[in-house]
Amino acid sequence: MQPWSSVPVPQVPGTPSPLHLFDTAAGEVRPTEPGPVARMYVCGITPYDATHLGHAATYLAFDLVHRVWLDNGHQVHYVQNVTDIDDPLLERAERDREDWIVLAMRETALFREDMEALRVVPHFVGAVESIPEIVEAIGKLLASGAAYRVDGEHPDIYFRHQASGNFGYESNYDEATMRDFFAERGGDPDRPGKEHPLDALLWRMARDGEPSWESELGAGRPGWHLECSVIALNRLGLGFDVQGGGSDLIFPHHEFSAAHAESLTGEFPFAKHYVHAGMIGLDGEKMSKSKGNLVFVSRLRGDRVDPMAIRLALLDGHYRTDRSWTDDALINGSARLARWREAVALDAAPAAEPAVARLRERLSDDLDTQQALRAIDAWADETLASGGSDRGAPQLIRTAVDALLGVEL
């Protein structure tokens, strides 16, 4: 699966700041310590609808991780999946009486356009193209005893959730909380024939009216969690630097992705950091398809909103915090963008090095974007109020804002 066009990231003069991020598993902010090549896996969309602002906020957060690592001199191997076969996609296609493949292709193409407009540095892989790898992994889990088939008309394959010996370390949830989230977020705790309610689906045997793939497991399709385990293992290897996604993926998705991978390899941990972005609401309510209150990036673009204003509006809040999208957020983002552009258009300005140093410092501290934006605000305010004599300052700010915040001025 092809990503969108590459986004050039300029080099910024001066001294970078090493990145520290909150690790969900550890419950604290810890330094990321990549080698020469930093490795990151971020769970991507299920393409049954357009990119909403919750998606965009998550991918902007991990785009900043990518950019700060680049600033620190690392190459970055960033993999993001597209879950182009899963129940929500099939349900939407059936509801709209549309071919699920056509739906997935159309929404994936729109996602590419949105990410390119927002200047997110690209890389992603589809689940369907990875099915042969997933089938091989399930065979290994069956052979090791980490997986089993249920009895009955549809002998689906399930994962014994305790098989890795470390289940629960990523989320730190107790079993009651796990059971609640498992039922809410795509699990099937009441499926007859399972050994335990928390055992997760690996391979769903073919049903009438559903897509399936022939394999040595029998015709069927993969479970959601294993897709990410296999794509990450086969492209990044075990112990990569960051596993990322929205906070609604802490459990069951990331817990099971880790458990699957650790059972396949016999090694621990799946990732060094588990990093999660907060949810975006609309005017105080959670943004969700069931509420019908999704705000789509493509619709804002269609209304001629500058994607850089959208980006700034979403960055004006800490990535881990649940927060609301409001009209004021976009108004403020647009005003900030205009003010910054006015300032960097001048021939000279106050020295920019202190502002760039502050920008780096705040981003390195668990992506403190609010204070990072205010560092540039302060420079722009001083520039427009008093002017300055440093003829290189406007270009230095332009370069730093581009490279570190992904905003084109």
PDB file of C-alpha atoms in Angstrom, residues 21-29 169-172 272-276:
ATOM      1  CA  LEU A  21       7.629  10.673  26.521  1.00  0.00           C
ATOM      2  CA  PHE A  22       5.030   9.365  28.942  1.00  0.00           C
ATOM      3  CA  ASP A  23       5.035   5.565  28.906  1.00  0.00           C
ATOM      4  CA  THR A  24       1.618   4.065  29.701  1.00  0.00           C
ATOM      5  CA  ALA A  25       3.180   0.799  30.906  1.00  0.00           C
ATOM      6  CA  ALA A  26       5.547   2.542  33.346  1.00  0.00           C
ATOM      7  CA  GLY A  27       3.098   5.287  34.302  1.00  0.00           C
ATOM      8  CA  GLU A  28       5.720   8.027  34.002  1.00  0.00           C
ATOM      9  CA  VAL A  29       7.645  10.210  31.581  1.00  0.00           C
ATOM     10  CA  TYR A 169       1.699  -4.953  31.973  1.00  0.00           C
ATOM     11  CA  GLU A 170       0.939  -2.483  29.186  1.00  0.00           C
ATOM     12  CA  SER A 171      -2.450  -1.239  30.432  1.00  0.00           C
ATOM     13  CA  ASN A 172      -2.058  -2.024  34.164  1.00  0.00           C
ATOM     14  CA  LYS A 272      10.084   0.183  24.850  1.00  0.00           C
ATOM     15  CA  HIS A 273       7.421   2.897  25.154  1.00  0.00           C
ATOM     16  CA  TYR A 274       3.644   2.688  24.896  1.00  0.00           C
ATOM     17  CA  VAL A 275       2.391   6.171  24.070  1.00  0.00           C
ATOM     18  CA  HIS A 276      -1.255   7.196  23.833  1.00  0.00           C
TER      19      HIS A 276
END
